Amino acid sequence: MEPAEQLYLAIQHSARHFRLLDGELGLSPARFSVLATLRYGGAHRLGDLAHSEGVAQPTMTKLVAGLERDRLVIRRADSSDHRGVIVDLTPDGRALVRRARARKIDWIGSVLRETSALDAQAAGRTAERLDQAARTSAAPIIPEPSRYGDILLPW
């Protein structure tokens, strides 16, 4: 198996494990994504939050209502446009994101502690490069069917 395929599988399996860890905290993938967006991107207008998460505004409204009910976010009127709503984290929401993130980092750390220092450093460099590429990619790269199977899927 080529390194790219190994990394792809490792990322997929790790993402599944992260979802399980989040689920133990009562976080669905959608809930965690919204909370993390607010934690690392700051308060957002509801419509902008829906756009950044790739969902329709009514869907985001329902999601935010649940997060607000759980006291993880707060909504307030947009002072620049009174029709708009700003969504921000509460201290409880911020603490939950911190806890979820720490659990994932602890799990990765436990895996890395089982490897050599050299392999851990190489993993760090690879992660840095993958993160940089993911943050700057303008368009998806579609693999050639001949290299990765007979069926070319859009994802």
PDB file of C-alpha atoms in Angstrom:
ATOM      1  CA  MET A   1       0.000   0.000   0.000  1.00  0.00           C
ATOM      2  CA  GLU A   2       1.333   3.425  -0.918  1.00  0.00           C
ATOM      3  CA  PRO A   3       1.931   6.052   1.803  1.00  0.00           C
ATOM      4  CA  ALA A   4      -0.874   8.261   0.454  1.00  0.00           C
ATOM      5  CA  GLU A   5      -3.374   5.427   0.798  1.00  0.00           C
ATOM      6  CA  GLN A   6      -2.045   4.553   4.257  1.00  0.00           C
ATOM      7  CA  LEU A   7      -2.493   8.157   5.374  1.00  0.00           C
ATOM      8  CA  TYR A   8      -5.951   8.348   3.851  1.00  0.00           C
ATOM      9  CA  LEU A   9      -7.062   5.250   5.760  1.00  0.00           C
ATOM     10  CA  ALA A  10      -5.445   6.442   8.984  1.00  0.00           C
ATOM     11  CA  ILE A  11      -7.216   9.809   8.689  1.00  0.00           C
ATOM     12  CA  GLN A  12     -10.570   8.112   7.999  1.00  0.00           C
ATOM     13  CA  HIS A  13     -10.211   5.723  10.941  1.00  0.00           C
ATOM     14  CA  SER A  14      -8.990   8.497  13.227  1.00  0.00           C
ATOM     15  CA  ALA A  15     -11.946  10.673  12.241  1.00  0.00           C
ATOM     16  CA  ARG A  16     -14.284   7.815  13.193  1.00  0.00           C
ATOM     17  CA  HIS A  17     -12.530   7.519  16.554  1.00  0.00           C
ATOM     18  CA  PHE A  18     -12.842  11.296  17.081  1.00  0.00           C
ATOM     19  CA  ARG A  19     -16.588  11.057  16.413  1.00  0.00           C
ATOM     20  CA  LEU A  20     -16.843   8.353  19.067  1.00  0.00           C
ATOM     21  CA  LEU A  21     -14.922  10.491  21.555  1.00  0.00           C
ATOM     22  CA  ASP A  22     -17.183  13.463  20.783  1.00  0.00           C
ATOM     23  CA  GLY A  23     -20.267  11.270  21.096  1.00  0.00           C
ATOM     24  CA  GLU A  24     -19.234  10.401  24.660  1.00  0.00           C
ATOM     25  CA  LEU A  25     -19.504  14.136  25.376  1.00  0.00           C
ATOM     26  CA  GLY A  26     -22.906  14.401  23.680  1.00  0.00           C
ATOM     27  CA  LEU A  27     -21.496  16.066  20.584  1.00  0.00           C
ATOM     28  CA  SER A  28     -22.642  15.121  17.110  1.00  0.00           C
ATOM     29  CA  PRO A  29     -20.274  15.966  14.252  1.00  0.00           C
ATOM     30  CA  ALA A  30     -22.468  18.934  13.323  1.00  0.00           C
ATOM     31  CA  ARG A  31     -22.573  20.284  16.880  1.00  0.00           C
ATOM     32  CA  PHE A  32     -18.818  19.961  17.319  1.00  0.00           C
ATOM     33  CA  SER A  33     -18.159  21.601  13.961  1.00  0.00           C
ATOM     34  CA  VAL A  34     -20.297  24.636  14.830  1.00  0.00           C
ATOM     35  CA  LEU A  35     -18.755  24.988  18.285  1.00  0.00           C
ATOM     36  CA  ALA A  36     -15.222  24.647  16.889  1.00  0.00           C
ATOM     37  CA  THR A  37     -15.970  27.215  14.168  1.00  0.00           C
ATOM     38  CA  LEU A  38     -17.126  29.668  16.819  1.00  0.00           C
ATOM     39  CA  ARG A  39     -14.196  28.853  19.113  1.00  0.00           C
ATOM     40  CA  TYR A  40     -11.497  29.342  16.501  1.00  0.00           C
ATOM     41  CA  GLY A  41     -13.263  31.754  14.146  1.00  0.00           C
ATOM     42  CA  GLY A  42     -15.071  33.938  16.654  1.00  0.00           C
ATOM     43  CA  ALA A  43     -18.708  34.976  16.714  1.00  0.00           C
ATOM     44  CA  HIS A  44     -20.556  34.645  13.400  1.00  0.00           C
ATOM     45  CA  ARG A  45     -23.764  35.930  11.894  1.00  0.00           C
ATOM     46  CA  LEU A  46     -26.195  33.036  11.698  1.00  0.00           C
ATOM     47  CA  GLY A  47     -26.287  33.120   7.882  1.00  0.00           C
ATOM     48  CA  ASP A  48     -22.492  33.227   7.635  1.00  0.00           C
ATOM     49  CA  LEU A  49     -22.254  30.299  10.049  1.00  0.00           C
ATOM     50  CA  ALA A  50     -24.705  28.307   7.910  1.00  0.00           C
ATOM     51  CA  HIS A  51     -22.664  29.122   4.810  1.00  0.00           C
ATOM     52  CA  SER A  52     -19.344  28.153   6.412  1.00  0.00           C
ATOM     53  CA  GLU A  53     -20.825  24.858   7.617  1.00  0.00           C
ATOM     54  CA  GLY A  54     -22.396  24.136   4.234  1.00  0.00           C
ATOM     55  CA  VAL A  55     -25.999  23.938   5.430  1.00  0.00           C
ATOM     56  CA  ALA A  56     -29.173  25.904   4.809  1.00  0.00           C
ATOM     57  CA  GLN A  57     -30.013  28.700   7.212  1.00  0.00           C
ATOM     58  CA  PRO A  58     -33.109  26.911   8.631  1.00  0.00           C
ATOM     59  CA  THR A  59     -30.919  23.906   9.417  1.00  0.00           C
ATOM     60  CA  MET A  60     -28.413  26.130  11.211  1.00  0.00           C
ATOM     61  CA  THR A  61     -31.231  27.876  13.072  1.00  0.00           C
ATOM     62  CA  LYS A  62     -32.376  24.508  14.485  1.00  0.00           C
ATOM     63  CA  LEU A  63     -28.827  23.486  15.332  1.00  0.00           C
ATOM     64  CA  VAL A  64     -28.109  26.775  17.090  1.00  0.00           C
ATOM     65  CA  ALA A  65     -31.416  26.537  18.991  1.00  0.00           C
ATOM     66  CA  GLY A  66     -30.318  23.175  20.402  1.00  0.00           C
ATOM     67  CA  LEU A  67     -26.887  24.509  21.312  1.00  0.00           C
ATOM     68  CA  GLU A  68     -28.519  27.520  22.931  1.00  0.00           C
ATOM     69  CA  ARG A  69     -30.908  25.274  24.873  1.00  0.00           C
ATOM     70  CA  ASP A  70     -27.844  23.404  26.166  1.00  0.00           C
ATOM     71  CA  ARG A  71     -26.252  26.745  27.080  1.00  0.00           C
ATOM     72  CA  LEU A  72     -23.308  26.247  24.748  1.00  0.00           C
ATOM     73  CA  VAL A  73     -23.999  29.278  22.545  1.00  0.00           C
ATOM     74  CA  ILE A  74     -25.782  32.577  22.866  1.00  0.00           C
ATOM     75  CA  ARG A  75     -27.619  34.548  20.201  1.00  0.00           C
ATOM     76  CA  ARG A  76     -27.765  38.314  20.142  1.00  0.00           C
ATOM     77  CA  ALA A  77     -29.001  40.922  17.710  1.00  0.00           C
ATOM     78  CA  ASP A  78     -26.491  42.166  15.151  1.00  0.00           C
ATOM     79  CA  SER A  79     -25.909  45.826  16.024  1.00  0.00           C
ATOM     80  CA  SER A  80     -25.066  46.629  12.405  1.00  0.00           C
ATOM     81  CA  ASP A  81     -28.208  44.960  11.026  1.00  0.00           C
ATOM     82  CA  HIS A  82     -31.081  44.452  13.449  1.00  0.00           C
ATOM     83  CA  ARG A  83     -32.561  41.736  11.232  1.00  0.00           C
ATOM     84  CA  GLY A  84     -29.422  39.637  11.703  1.00  0.00           C
ATOM     85  CA  VAL A  85     -28.392  37.428  14.598  1.00  0.00           C
ATOM     86  CA  ILE A  86     -24.885  36.903  15.962  1.00  0.00           C
ATOM     87  CA  VAL A  87     -24.018  33.513  17.458  1.00  0.00           C
ATOM     88  CA  ASP A  88     -21.207  33.194  19.989  1.00  0.00           C
ATOM     89  CA  LEU A  89     -19.903  30.625  22.451  1.00  0.00           C
ATOM     90  CA  THR A  90     -20.759  30.701  26.119  1.00  0.00           C
ATOM     91  CA  PRO A  91     -18.084  29.815  28.678  1.00  0.00           C
ATOM     92  CA  ASP A  92     -19.627  26.307  28.840  1.00  0.00           C
ATOM     93  CA  GLY A  93     -19.383  25.996  25.056  1.00  0.00           C
ATOM     94  CA  ARG A  94     -15.767  27.112  25.091  1.00  0.00           C
ATOM     95  CA  ALA A  95     -14.959  24.608  27.857  1.00  0.00           C
ATOM     96  CA  LEU A  96     -16.647  21.782  25.954  1.00  0.00           C
ATOM     97  CA  VAL A  97     -14.637  22.490  22.792  1.00  0.00           C
ATOM     98  CA  ARG A  98     -11.472  22.612  24.890  1.00  0.00           C
ATOM     99  CA  ARG A  99     -12.344  19.280  26.526  1.00  0.00           C
ATOM    100  CA  ALA A 100     -13.224  17.570  23.211  1.00  0.00           C
ATOM    101  CA  ARG A 101     -10.034  18.848  21.603  1.00  0.00           C
ATOM    102  CA  ALA A 102      -7.894  17.751  24.565  1.00  0.00           C
ATOM    103  CA  ARG A 103      -9.341  14.221  24.446  1.00  0.00           C
ATOM    104  CA  LYS A 104      -8.437  13.912  20.760  1.00  0.00           C
ATOM    105  CA  ILE A 105      -4.943  15.297  21.274  1.00  0.00           C
ATOM    106  CA  ASP A 106      -4.424  12.952  24.236  1.00  0.00           C
ATOM    107  CA  TRP A 107      -5.421   9.979  22.068  1.00  0.00           C
ATOM    108  CA  ILE A 108      -3.018  11.026  19.301  1.00  0.00           C
ATOM    109  CA  GLY A 109      -0.314  11.584  21.908  1.00  0.00           C
ATOM    110  CA  SER A 110      -0.802   8.072  23.265  1.00  0.00           C
ATOM    111  CA  VAL A 111      -0.352   6.654  19.768  1.00  0.00           C
ATOM    112  CA  LEU A 112       2.745   8.781  19.110  1.00  0.00           C
ATOM    113  CA  ARG A 113       4.305   7.720  22.428  1.00  0.00           C
ATOM    114  CA  GLU A 114       4.316   4.167  21.072  1.00  0.00           C
ATOM    115  CA  THR A 115       6.499   5.221  18.115  1.00  0.00           C
ATOM    116  CA  SER A 116      10.087   6.334  17.885  1.00  0.00           C
ATOM    117  CA  ALA A 117      10.913  10.015  18.305  1.00  0.00           C
ATOM    118  CA  LEU A 118      12.001  10.108  14.672  1.00  0.00           C
ATOM    119  CA  ASP A 119       8.671   8.660  13.474  1.00  0.00           C
ATOM    120  CA  ALA A 120       6.737  11.082  15.702  1.00  0.00           C
ATOM    121  CA  GLN A 121       8.653  14.021  14.234  1.00  0.00           C
ATOM    122  CA  ALA A 122       8.005  12.753  10.694  1.00  0.00           C
ATOM    123  CA  ALA A 123       4.300  12.422  11.536  1.00  0.00           C
ATOM    124  CA  GLY A 124       4.309  16.014  12.773  1.00  0.00           C
ATOM    125  CA  ARG A 125       5.911  17.258   9.564  1.00  0.00           C
ATOM    126  CA  THR A 126       3.450  15.266   7.455  1.00  0.00           C
ATOM    127  CA  ALA A 127       0.516  16.590   9.466  1.00  0.00           C
ATOM    128  CA  GLU A 128       1.783  20.138   9.009  1.00  0.00           C
ATOM    129  CA  ARG A 129       2.019  19.692   5.242  1.00  0.00           C
ATOM    130  CA  LEU A 130      -1.427  18.072   4.996  1.00  0.00           C
ATOM    131  CA  ASP A 131      -2.954  20.869   7.081  1.00  0.00           C
ATOM    132  CA  GLN A 132      -1.324  23.517   4.908  1.00  0.00           C
ATOM    133  CA  ALA A 133      -2.549  21.831   1.727  1.00  0.00           C
ATOM    134  CA  ALA A 134      -6.079  21.396   3.097  1.00  0.00           C
ATOM    135  CA  ARG A 135      -6.292  25.047   4.106  1.00  0.00           C
ATOM    136  CA  THR A 136      -5.090  26.343   0.737  1.00  0.00           C
ATOM    137  CA  SER A 137      -6.720  23.932  -1.715  1.00  0.00           C
ATOM    138  CA  ALA A 138      -8.951  25.790  -4.148  1.00  0.00           C
ATOM    139  CA  ALA A 139     -10.499  22.741  -5.780  1.00  0.00           C
ATOM    140  CA  PRO A 140     -10.719  19.036  -5.017  1.00  0.00           C
ATOM    141  CA  ILE A 141      -8.248  16.740  -6.683  1.00  0.00           C
ATOM    142  CA  ILE A 142     -10.004  13.835  -8.347  1.00  0.00           C
ATOM    143  CA  PRO A 143      -7.905  10.648  -8.425  1.00  0.00           C
ATOM    144  CA  GLU A 144      -7.450   8.635 -11.576  1.00  0.00           C
ATOM    145  CA  PRO A 145      -9.664   5.513 -11.496  1.00  0.00           C
ATOM    146  CA  SER A 146      -6.809   3.308 -12.678  1.00  0.00           C
ATOM    147  CA  ARG A 147      -4.779   4.026  -9.529  1.00  0.00           C
ATOM    148  CA  TYR A 148      -7.460   3.769  -6.828  1.00  0.00           C
ATOM    149  CA  GLY A 149     -10.102   1.413  -8.163  1.00  0.00           C
ATOM    150  CA  ASP A 150     -12.468   0.911 -11.031  1.00  0.00           C
ATOM    151  CA  ILE A 151     -15.133   3.397  -9.966  1.00  0.00           C
ATOM    152  CA  LEU A 152     -14.479   7.122  -9.822  1.00  0.00           C
ATOM    153  CA  LEU A 153     -16.576   8.677  -7.071  1.00  0.00           C
ATOM    154  CA  PRO A 154     -17.021  12.431  -6.596  1.00  0.00           C
ATOM    155  CA  TRP A 155     -15.623  12.347  -3.054  1.00  0.00           C
TER     156      TRP A 155
END
